[in-house]
Short mmCIF file of C-alpha atoms and ligand atoms in Angstrom, two decimals:
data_model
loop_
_atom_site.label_atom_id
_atom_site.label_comp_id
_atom_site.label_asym_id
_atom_site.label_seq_id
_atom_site.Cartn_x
_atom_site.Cartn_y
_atom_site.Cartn_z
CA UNK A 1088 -2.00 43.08 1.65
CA UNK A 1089 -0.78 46.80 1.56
CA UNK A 1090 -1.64 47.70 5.14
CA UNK A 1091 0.62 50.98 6.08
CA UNK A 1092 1.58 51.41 2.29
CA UNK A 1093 0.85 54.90 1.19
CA UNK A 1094 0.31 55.17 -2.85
CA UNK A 1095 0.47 59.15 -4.53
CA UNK A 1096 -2.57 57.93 -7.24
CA UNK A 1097 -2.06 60.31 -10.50
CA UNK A 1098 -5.81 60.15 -12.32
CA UNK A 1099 -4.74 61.79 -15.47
CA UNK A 1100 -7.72 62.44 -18.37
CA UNK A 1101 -8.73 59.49 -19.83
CA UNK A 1102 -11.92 57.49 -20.07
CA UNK A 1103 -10.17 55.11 -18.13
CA UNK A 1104 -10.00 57.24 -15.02
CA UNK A 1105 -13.59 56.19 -13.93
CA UNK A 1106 -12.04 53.08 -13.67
CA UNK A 1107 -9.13 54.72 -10.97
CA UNK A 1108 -12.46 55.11 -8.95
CA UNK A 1109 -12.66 51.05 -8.35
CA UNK A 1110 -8.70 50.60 -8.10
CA UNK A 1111 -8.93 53.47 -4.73
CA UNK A 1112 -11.39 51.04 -3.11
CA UNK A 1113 -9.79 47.95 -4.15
CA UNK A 1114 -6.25 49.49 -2.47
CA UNK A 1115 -8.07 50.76 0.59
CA UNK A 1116 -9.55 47.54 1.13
CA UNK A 1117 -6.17 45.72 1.49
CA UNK A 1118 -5.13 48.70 3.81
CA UNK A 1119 -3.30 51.41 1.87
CA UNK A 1120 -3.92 54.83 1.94
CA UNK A 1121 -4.58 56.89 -1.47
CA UNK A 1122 -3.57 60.10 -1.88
CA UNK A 1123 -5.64 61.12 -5.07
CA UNK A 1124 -4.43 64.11 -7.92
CA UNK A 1125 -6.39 65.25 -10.89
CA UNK A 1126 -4.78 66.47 -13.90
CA UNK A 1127 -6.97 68.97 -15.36
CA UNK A 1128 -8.02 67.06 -18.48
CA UNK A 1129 -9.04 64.06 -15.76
CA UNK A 1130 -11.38 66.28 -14.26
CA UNK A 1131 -13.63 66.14 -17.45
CA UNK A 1132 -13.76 62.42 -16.67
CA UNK A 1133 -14.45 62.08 -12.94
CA UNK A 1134 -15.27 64.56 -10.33
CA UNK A 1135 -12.70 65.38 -7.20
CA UNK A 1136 -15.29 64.99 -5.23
CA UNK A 1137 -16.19 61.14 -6.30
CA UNK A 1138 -12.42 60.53 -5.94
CA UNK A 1139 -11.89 62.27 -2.85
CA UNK A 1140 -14.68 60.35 -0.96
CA UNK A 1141 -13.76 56.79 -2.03
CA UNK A 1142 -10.44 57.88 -1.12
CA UNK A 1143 -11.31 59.71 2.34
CA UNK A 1144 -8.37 62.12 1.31
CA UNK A 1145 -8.22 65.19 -0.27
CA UNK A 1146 -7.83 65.38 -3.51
CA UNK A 1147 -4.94 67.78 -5.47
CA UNK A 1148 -5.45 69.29 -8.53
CA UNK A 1149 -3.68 72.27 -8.36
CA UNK A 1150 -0.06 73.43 -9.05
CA UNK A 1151 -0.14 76.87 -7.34
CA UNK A 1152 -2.41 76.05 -4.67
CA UNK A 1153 -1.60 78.12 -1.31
CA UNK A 1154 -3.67 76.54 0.81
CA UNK A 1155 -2.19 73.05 -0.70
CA UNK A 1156 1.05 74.13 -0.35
CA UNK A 1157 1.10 75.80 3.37
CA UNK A 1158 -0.48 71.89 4.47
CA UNK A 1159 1.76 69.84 2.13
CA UNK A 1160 4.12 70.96 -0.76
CA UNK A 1161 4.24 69.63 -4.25
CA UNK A 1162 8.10 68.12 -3.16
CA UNK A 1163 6.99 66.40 0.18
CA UNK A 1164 3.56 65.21 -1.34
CA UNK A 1165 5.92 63.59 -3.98
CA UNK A 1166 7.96 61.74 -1.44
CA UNK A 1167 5.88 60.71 1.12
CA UNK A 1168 4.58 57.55 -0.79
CA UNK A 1169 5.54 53.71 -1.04
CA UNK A 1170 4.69 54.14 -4.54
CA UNK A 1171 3.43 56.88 -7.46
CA UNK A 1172 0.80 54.98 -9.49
CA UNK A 1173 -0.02 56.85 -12.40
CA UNK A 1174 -3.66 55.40 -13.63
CA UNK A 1175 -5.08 56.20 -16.05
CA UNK A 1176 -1.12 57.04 -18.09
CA UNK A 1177 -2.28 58.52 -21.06
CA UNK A 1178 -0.19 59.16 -24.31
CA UNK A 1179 -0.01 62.67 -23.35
CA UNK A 1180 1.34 62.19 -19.69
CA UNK A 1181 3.85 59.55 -20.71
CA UNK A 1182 5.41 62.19 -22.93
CA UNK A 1183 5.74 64.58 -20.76
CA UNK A 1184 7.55 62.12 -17.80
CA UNK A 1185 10.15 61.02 -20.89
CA UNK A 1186 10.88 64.99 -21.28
CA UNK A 1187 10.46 66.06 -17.15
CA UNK A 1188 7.70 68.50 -17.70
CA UNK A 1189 6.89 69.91 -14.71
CA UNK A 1190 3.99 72.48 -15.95
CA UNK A 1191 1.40 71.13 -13.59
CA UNK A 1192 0.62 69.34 -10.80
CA UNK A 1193 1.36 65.33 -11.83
CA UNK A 1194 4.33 66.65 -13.61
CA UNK A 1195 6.27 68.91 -11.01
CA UNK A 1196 5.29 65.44 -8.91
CA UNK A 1197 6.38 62.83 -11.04
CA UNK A 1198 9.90 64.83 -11.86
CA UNK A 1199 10.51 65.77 -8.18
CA UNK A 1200 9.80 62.42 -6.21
CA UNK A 1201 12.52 60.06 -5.18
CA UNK A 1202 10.31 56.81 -5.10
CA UNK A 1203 9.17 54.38 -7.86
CA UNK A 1204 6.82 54.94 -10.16
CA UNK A 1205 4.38 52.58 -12.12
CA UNK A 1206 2.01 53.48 -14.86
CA UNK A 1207 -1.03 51.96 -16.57
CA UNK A 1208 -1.27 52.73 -19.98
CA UNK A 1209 -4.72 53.64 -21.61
CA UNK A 1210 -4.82 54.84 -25.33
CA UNK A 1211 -6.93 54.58 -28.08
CA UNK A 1212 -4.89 51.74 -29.91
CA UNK A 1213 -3.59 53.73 -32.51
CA UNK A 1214 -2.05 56.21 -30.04
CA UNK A 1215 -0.66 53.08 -28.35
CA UNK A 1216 0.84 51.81 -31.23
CA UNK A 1217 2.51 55.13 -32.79
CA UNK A 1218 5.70 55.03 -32.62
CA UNK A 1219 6.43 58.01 -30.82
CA UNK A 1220 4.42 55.96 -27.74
CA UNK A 1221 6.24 52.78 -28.13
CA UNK A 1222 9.47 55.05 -28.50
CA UNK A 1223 8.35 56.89 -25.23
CA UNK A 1224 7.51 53.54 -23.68
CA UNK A 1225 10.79 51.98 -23.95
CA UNK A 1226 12.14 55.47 -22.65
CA UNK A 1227 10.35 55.00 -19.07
CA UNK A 1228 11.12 51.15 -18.97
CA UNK A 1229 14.85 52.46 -19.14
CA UNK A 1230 14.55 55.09 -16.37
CA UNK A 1231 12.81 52.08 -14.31
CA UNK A 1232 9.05 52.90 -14.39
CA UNK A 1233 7.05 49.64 -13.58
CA UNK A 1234 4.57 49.62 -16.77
CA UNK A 1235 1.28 47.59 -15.87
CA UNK A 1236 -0.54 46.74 -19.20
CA UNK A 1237 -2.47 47.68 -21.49
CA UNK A 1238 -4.57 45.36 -22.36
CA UNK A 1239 -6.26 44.21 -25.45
CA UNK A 1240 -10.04 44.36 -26.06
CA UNK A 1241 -12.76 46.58 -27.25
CA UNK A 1242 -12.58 50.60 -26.48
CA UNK A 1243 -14.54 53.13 -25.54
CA UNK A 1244 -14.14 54.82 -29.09
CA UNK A 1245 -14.91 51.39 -31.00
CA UNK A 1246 -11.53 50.37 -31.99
CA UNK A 1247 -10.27 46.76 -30.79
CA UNK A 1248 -6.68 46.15 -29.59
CA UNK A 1249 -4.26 47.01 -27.52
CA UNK A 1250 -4.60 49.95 -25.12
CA UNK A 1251 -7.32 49.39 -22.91
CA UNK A 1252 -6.10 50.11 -19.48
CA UNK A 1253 -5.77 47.08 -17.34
CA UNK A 1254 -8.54 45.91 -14.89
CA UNK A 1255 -8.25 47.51 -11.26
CA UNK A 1256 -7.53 43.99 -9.76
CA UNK A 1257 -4.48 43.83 -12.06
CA UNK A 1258 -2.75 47.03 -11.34
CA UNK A 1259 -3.53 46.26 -7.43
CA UNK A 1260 -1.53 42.72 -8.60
CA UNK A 1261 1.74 44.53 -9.83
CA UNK A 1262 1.48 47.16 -6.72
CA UNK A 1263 1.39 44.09 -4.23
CA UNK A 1264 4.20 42.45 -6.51
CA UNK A 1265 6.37 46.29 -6.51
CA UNK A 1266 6.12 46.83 -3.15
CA UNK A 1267 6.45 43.24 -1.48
CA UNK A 1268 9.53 42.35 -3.12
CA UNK A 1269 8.51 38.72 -3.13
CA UNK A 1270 10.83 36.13 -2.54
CA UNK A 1271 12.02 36.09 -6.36
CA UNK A 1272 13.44 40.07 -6.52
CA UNK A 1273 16.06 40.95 -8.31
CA UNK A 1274 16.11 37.05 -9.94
CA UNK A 1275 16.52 37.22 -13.42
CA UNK A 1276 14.66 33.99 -15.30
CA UNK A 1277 14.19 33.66 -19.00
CA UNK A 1278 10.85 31.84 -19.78
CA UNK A 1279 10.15 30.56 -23.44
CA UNK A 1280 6.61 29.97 -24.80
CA UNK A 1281 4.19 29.83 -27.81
CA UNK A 1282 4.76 27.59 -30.90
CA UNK A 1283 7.64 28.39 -33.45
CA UNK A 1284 6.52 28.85 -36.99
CA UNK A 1285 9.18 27.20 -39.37
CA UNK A 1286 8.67 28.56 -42.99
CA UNK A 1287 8.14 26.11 -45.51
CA UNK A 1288 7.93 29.17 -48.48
CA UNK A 1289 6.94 32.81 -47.72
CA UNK A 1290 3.16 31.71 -47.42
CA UNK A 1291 3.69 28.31 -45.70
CA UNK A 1292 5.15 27.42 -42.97
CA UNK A 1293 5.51 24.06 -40.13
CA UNK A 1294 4.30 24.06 -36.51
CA UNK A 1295 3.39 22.77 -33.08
CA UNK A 1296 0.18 23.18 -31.54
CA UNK A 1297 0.17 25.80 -28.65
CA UNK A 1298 -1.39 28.23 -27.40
CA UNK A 1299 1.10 29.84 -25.38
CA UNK A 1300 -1.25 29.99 -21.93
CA UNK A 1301 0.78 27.98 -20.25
CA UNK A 1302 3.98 29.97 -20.68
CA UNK A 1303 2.26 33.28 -20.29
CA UNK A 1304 0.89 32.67 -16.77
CA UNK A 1305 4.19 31.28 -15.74
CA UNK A 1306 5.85 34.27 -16.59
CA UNK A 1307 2.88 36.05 -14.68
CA UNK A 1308 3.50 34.20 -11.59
CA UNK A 1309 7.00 35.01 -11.57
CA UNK A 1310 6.51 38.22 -12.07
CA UNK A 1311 4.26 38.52 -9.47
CA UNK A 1312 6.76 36.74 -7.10
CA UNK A 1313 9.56 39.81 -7.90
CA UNK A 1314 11.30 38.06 -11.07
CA UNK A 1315 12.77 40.28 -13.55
CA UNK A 1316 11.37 37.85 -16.66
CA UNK A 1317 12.60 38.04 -20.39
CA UNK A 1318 10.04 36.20 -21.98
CA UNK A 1319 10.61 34.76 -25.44
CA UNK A 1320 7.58 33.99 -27.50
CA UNK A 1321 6.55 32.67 -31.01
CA UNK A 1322 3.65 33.48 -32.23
CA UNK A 1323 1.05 32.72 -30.00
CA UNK A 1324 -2.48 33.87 -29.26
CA UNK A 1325 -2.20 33.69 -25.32
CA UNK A 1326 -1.62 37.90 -24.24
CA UNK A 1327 1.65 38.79 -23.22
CA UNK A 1328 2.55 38.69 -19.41
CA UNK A 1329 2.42 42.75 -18.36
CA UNK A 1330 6.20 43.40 -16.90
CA UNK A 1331 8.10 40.98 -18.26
CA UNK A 1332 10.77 41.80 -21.21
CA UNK A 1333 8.85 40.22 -24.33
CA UNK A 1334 10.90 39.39 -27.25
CA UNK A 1335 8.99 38.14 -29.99
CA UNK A 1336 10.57 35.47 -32.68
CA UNK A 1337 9.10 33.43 -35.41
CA UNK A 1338 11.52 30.72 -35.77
CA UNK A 1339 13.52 28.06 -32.99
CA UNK A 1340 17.01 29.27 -34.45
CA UNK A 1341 15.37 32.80 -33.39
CA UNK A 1342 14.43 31.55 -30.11
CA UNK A 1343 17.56 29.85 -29.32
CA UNK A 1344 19.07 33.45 -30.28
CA UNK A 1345 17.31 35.59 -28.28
CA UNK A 1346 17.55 33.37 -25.11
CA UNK A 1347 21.07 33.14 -25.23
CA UNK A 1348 21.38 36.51 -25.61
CA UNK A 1349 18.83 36.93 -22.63
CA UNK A 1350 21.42 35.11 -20.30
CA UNK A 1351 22.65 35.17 -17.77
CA UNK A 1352 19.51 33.96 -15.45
CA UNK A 1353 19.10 32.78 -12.65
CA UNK A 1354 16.44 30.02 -14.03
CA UNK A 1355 15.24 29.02 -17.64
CA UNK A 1356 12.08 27.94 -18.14
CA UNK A 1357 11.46 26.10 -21.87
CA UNK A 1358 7.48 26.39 -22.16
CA UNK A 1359 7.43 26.76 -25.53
CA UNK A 1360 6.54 24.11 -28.12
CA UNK A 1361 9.31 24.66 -30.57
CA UNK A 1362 9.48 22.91 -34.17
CA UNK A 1363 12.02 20.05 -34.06
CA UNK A 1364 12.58 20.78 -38.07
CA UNK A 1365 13.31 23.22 -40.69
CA UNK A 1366 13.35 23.26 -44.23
CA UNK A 1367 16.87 22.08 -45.60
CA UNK A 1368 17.03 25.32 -47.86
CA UNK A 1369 14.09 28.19 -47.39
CA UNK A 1370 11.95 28.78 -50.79
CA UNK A 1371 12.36 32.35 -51.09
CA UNK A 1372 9.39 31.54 -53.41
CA UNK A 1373 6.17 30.14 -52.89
CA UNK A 1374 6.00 26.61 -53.97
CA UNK A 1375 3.46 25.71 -57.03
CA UNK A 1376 1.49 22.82 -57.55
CA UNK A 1377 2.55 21.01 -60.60
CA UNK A 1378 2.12 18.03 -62.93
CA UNK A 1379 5.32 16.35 -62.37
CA UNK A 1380 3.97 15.09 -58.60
CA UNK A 1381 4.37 16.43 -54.92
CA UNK A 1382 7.22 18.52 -53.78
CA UNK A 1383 9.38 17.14 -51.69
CA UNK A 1384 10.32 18.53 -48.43
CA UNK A 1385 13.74 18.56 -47.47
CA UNK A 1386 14.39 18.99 -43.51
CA UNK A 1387 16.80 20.48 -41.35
CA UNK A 1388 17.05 19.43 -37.36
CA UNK A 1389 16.65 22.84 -35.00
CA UNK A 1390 18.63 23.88 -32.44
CA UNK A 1391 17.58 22.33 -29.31
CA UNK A 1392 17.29 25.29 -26.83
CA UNK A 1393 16.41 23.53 -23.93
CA UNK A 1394 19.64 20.89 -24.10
CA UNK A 1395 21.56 23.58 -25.22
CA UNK A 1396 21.06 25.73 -22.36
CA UNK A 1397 21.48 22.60 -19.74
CA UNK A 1398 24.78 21.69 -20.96
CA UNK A 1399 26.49 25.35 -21.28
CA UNK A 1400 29.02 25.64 -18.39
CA UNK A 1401 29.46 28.61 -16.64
CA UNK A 1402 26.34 30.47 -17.70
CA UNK A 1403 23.54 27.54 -17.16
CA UNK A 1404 20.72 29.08 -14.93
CA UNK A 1405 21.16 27.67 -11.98
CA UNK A 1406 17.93 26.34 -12.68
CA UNK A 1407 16.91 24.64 -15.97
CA UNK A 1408 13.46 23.40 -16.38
CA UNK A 1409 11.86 21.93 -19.14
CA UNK A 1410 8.55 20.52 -20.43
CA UNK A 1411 7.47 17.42 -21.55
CA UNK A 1412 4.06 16.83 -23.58
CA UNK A 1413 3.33 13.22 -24.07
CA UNK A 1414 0.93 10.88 -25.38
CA UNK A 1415 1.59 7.87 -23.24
CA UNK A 1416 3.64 6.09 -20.67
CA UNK A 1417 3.82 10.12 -19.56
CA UNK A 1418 6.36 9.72 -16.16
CA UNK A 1419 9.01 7.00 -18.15
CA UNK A 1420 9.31 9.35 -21.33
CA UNK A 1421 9.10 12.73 -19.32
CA UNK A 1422 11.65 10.68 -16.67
CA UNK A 1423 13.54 9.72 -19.85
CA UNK A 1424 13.36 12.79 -21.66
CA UNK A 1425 14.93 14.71 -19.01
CA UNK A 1426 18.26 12.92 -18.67
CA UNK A 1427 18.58 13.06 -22.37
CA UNK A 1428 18.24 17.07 -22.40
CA UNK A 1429 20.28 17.50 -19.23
CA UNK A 1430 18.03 20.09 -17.28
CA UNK A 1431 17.24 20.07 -13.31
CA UNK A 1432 13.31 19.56 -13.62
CA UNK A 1433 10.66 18.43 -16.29
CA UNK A 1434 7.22 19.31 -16.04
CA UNK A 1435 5.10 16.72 -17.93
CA UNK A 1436 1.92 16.17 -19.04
CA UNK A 1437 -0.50 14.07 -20.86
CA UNK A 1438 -1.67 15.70 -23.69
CA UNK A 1439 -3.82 12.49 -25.69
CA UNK A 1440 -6.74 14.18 -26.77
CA UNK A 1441 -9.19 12.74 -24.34
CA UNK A 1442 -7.76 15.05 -21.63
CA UNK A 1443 -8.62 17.93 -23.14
CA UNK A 1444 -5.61 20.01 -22.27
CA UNK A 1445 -4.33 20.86 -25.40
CA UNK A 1446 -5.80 24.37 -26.24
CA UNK A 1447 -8.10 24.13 -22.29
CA UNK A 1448 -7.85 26.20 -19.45
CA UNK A 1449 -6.68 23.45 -17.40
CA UNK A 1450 -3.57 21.12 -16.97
CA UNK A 1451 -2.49 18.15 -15.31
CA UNK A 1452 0.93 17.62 -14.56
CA UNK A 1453 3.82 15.25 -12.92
CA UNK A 1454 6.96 17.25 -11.66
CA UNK A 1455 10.13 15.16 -12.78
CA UNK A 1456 13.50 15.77 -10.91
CA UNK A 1457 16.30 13.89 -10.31
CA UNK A 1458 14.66 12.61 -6.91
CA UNK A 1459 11.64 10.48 -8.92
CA UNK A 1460 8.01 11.96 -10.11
CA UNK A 1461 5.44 14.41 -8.07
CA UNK A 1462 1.85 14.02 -9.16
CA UNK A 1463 -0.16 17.33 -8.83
CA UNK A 1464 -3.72 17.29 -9.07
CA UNK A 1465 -5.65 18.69 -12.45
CA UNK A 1466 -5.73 22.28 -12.01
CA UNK A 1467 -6.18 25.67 -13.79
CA UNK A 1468 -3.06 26.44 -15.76
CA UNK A 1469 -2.76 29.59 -13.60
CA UNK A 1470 -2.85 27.24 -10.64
CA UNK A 1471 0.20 24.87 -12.18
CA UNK A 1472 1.98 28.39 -12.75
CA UNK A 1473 1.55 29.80 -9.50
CA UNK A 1474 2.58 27.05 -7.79
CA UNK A 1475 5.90 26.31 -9.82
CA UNK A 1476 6.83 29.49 -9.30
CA UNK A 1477 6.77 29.23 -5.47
CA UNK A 1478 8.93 26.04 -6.39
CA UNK A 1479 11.08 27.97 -8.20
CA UNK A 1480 11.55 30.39 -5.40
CA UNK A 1481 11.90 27.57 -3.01
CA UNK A 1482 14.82 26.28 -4.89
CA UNK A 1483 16.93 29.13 -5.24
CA UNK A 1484 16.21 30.48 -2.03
CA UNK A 1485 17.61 26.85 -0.73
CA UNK A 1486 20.50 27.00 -3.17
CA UNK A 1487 21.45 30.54 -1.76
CA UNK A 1488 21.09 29.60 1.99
N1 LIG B 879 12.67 22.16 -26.66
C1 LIG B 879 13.59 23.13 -27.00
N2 LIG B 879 14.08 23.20 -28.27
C2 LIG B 879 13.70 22.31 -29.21
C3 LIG B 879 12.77 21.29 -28.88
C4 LIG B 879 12.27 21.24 -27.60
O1 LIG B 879 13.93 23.95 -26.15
N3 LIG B 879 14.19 22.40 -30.42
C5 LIG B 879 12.18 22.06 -25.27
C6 LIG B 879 10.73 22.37 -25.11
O2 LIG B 879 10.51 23.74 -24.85
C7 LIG B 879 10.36 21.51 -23.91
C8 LIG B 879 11.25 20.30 -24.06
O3 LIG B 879 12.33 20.72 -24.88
O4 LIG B 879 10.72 22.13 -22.70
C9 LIG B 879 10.59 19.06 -24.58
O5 LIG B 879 10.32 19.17 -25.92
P1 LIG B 879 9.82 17.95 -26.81
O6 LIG B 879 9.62 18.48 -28.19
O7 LIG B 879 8.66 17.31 -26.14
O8 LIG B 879 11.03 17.00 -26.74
P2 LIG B 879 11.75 16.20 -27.86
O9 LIG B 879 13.16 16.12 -27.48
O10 LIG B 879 11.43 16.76 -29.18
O11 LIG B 879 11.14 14.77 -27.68
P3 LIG B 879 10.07 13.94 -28.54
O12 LIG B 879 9.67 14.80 -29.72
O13 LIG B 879 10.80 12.73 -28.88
O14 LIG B 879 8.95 13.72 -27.57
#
C-alpha cells in the first residue's frame, strides 16, 4: 500500500504517456497522492485535463507560471514528494537529467529536488540501444536513480525489442519496493542464473537446459523485498529482472569471475545451470567433418562456483544457497549434494520429464538445510521465488538479531 505517500509524476512526451494515465489510478487506488507535470512534448500525447482528473490534482506544465508559482514553487513542488517518478523517461529527458538541464518545468524539478528519483524508460529500441542512451543510463544508475524497465515486446512504431515502457502494475511494484524499504534494504545478494554455453569451436558449443525463469523471478522477489541484486546470467531467454545489476557471461569460468568479483554479499544464490565441462583446449577453428572418423572431444572440469563460494572464509555470504535438479531419489541426492558443496540451503527439485518443470511455468520443490527436508507444494515459479525470498529475509534478519 502507499497510503500518505505523495509521488511528483513527470509525464514526459512519449507514446507511452497514455499509459501514465492507468499508473495515476493504479497509485491512487493503493492511497497515494499524484501530483501530475507535463512536459510540453507530453502534451501532444495526453491532455492535462485527462491527467488532472484521474489525478484530482492540478496538473503543471509550466516553468514561468505566476499563478503556479505564488501557490507552490518549482523548488517546494520538487521536495514535497516521497518519490519523483518520471514515466514515460524518454531518450530526450534522460539526457538532459545526466547534464542538469533545468530549461523547463521537469528539468528545473528533477535538478532541484532532494528526494529519489525513479524512471521508466520508453524508446523506440534503437534509441534504447544507442550508445549514447546506454552511456546516459549507466550515468543515472551512478547518481542513484531507481531505473524500472524497459521492457521487451512489440512498439508502437513496429519495431520489436527492448524499450517498451513497463506495464503500470510494474512501475507501481518498484514504487512499493523504493519506498517500503522491505525487510531486505541495503542487503547486497548475488543471484546466478541461465545456462552457461561452453564452446566446443567458434560455431559449437556444450550446454545445460535452462531457461533462466527460475533465477530471474528470484532476483525479482528480492528486489522487490529491498535487495541490492547483482545478477549473473548466461545466456538465457527468461527477461532480465528490472533493478538488479545484470552482468551477462557466456562461459562458468566467466561466471565464477564475475561473482567473485560481485562479492561481498550478504547471500549467494546459485540458480544457474552451469556446464560441469569444457573443452581441454578451445578450437579457435571450427571443426570439419572428415574421413579419418569422429573428432574426439577432449574435456576440461569447470570451476565449481557454488562450492567455491561456500568454502571461501571471510567473504562467504552469510548465506549460501544452492540448487539441486534431480532425476530421482530427489531429497537423498539434494540432502547429499549439499554437504558435498558446503552451502547453508539447497533447493531441489525433480526435474524427470513427466513433471513437466523443465522449461514450465511451474516448480515443485523440497528446501534442504542442515535441519532435514521441507516439502512445498507445486507452485508457480514466481510463487517458489517469492516465498524464498521472505526466507531469505527471515534468515538474515534472525542472524542480525
Ligand atoms: N553449480 C555451480 N558451478 C558448477 C556446477 C554447479 O555453481 N560448475 C551449482 C548450481 O548452480 C547449483 C548446484 O551447483 O546451485 C548444483 O548443481 P549440479 O550441477 O546439479 O550439481 P553437481 O555437483 O554437478 O552434481 P551432479 O551433476 O552429480 O548432479
Amino acid at each position: 500500500m502507499l497510503t500518505g505517500k505523495h509521488i511528483l509524476l513527470i509525464i514526459s512526451g512519449g507514446i507511452a504517456a497514455y499509459k501514465s494515465l492507468d499508473l495515476i489510478r493504479r497509485l491512487r487506488e493503493r492511497g497515494a497522492t499524484v501530483t501530475p507535470v507535463l512536459t510540453t512534448a507530453a502534451e501532444q500525447f495526453v491532455t492535462p485535463l485527462a491527467v488532472s482528473a484521474l489525478a484530482g490534482q492540478k496538473c503543471y506544465r509550466d516553468l514561468f507560471d505566476l499563478t503556479d508559482e505564488a501557490e507552490m514553487g518549482h523548488i517546494q513542488l520538487s521536495r514535497v514528494s516521497d518519490l519523483i517518478v518520471v514515466a514515460p523517461a524518454t531518450a530526450n529527458l534522460m539526457a538532459q537529467m545526466v547534464h542538469g538541464l533545468a530549461g523547463d518545468l521537469a528539468g528545473t524539478l528533477l535538478l532541484a529536488t532532494d528526494t529519489p528519483v525513479m524512471i521508466a524508460p520508453a524508446m523506440n529500441v534503437r534509441m534504447w540501444e544507442h550508445p549514447a542512451t546506454q552511456r546516459n543510463l549507466e550515468q543515472l544508475r551512478a547518481d542513484g536513480v531507481f531505473v524500472v524497465g524497459p521492457a521487451s515486446g512489440d512498439m508502437a512504431c513496429g519495431e520489436y525489442g527492448p524499450g517498451r515502457m513497463s506495464e503500470p502494475l510494474e512501475i507501481v511494484a518498484a514504487i512499493e519496493g523504493a519506498l517500503s524499504g522491505g525487510p531486505l534494504a541495503g542487503r547486497h545478494i548475488v543471484v546466478t542464473s541461465g545456462p552457461t554455453h561452453e564452446p566446443i569451436d567458434p560455431v559449437r558449443y556444450i550446454a545445460n537446459r535452462s531457461s533462466g525463469a527460475q533465477g530471474s523471478a528470484i532476483a525479482r522477489a528480492l528486489i522487490s523485498l529491498g535487495a541490492k541484486v547483482t545478477f549473473v546470467t548466461g545466456p538465457a531467454d527468461a527477461p532480465r529482472p528490472h533493478g538488479a545489476h545484470v552482468i551477462e557471461v557466456q562461459t562458468a569460468q566467466e561466471m565464477h569471475d564475475a561473482v567473485i568479483s560481485a562479492l561481498p554479499a550478504d547471500a549467494g544464490i546459485f540458480a544457474a545451470a552451469v556446464a560441469d565441462w569444457r573443452m581441454a583446449e578451445a578450437n579457435t577453428r571450427k571443426l570439419k567433418k572428415s574421413k579419418d572418423g569422429l573428432p574426439v572431444l577432449a574435456f576440461a572440469e569447470n570451476p565449481d562456483i557454488l562450492r567455491h563460494v561456500s568454502g571461501l572464509g571471510e567473504n562467504r555470504p552469510g548465506l549460501v544457497v544452492g540448487f539441486a535438479a534431480e532425476t530421482d531419489d530427489v531429497i537423498a541426492n539434494a540432502t547429499a549434494k549439499r554437504e558435498r558443496k558446503g552451502c547453508d540451503w539447497i533447493l531441489a527439485n525433480d526435474v524427470s520429464p513427466a513433471t513437466g518443470i523443465m522449461g514450465g511455468t511451474e516448480n515443485a520443490v523440497v528446501l534442504i538445510d542442515a535441519t532435514g527436508a521441507e516439502t512445498w507444494p507445486r507452485m508457480s515459479k514466481d510463487e517458489v521465488a517469492q516465498r524464498l525470498a521472505q526466507r531469505i529475509a527471515d534468515a538474515l534478519g534472525a542472524a542480525q538479531s
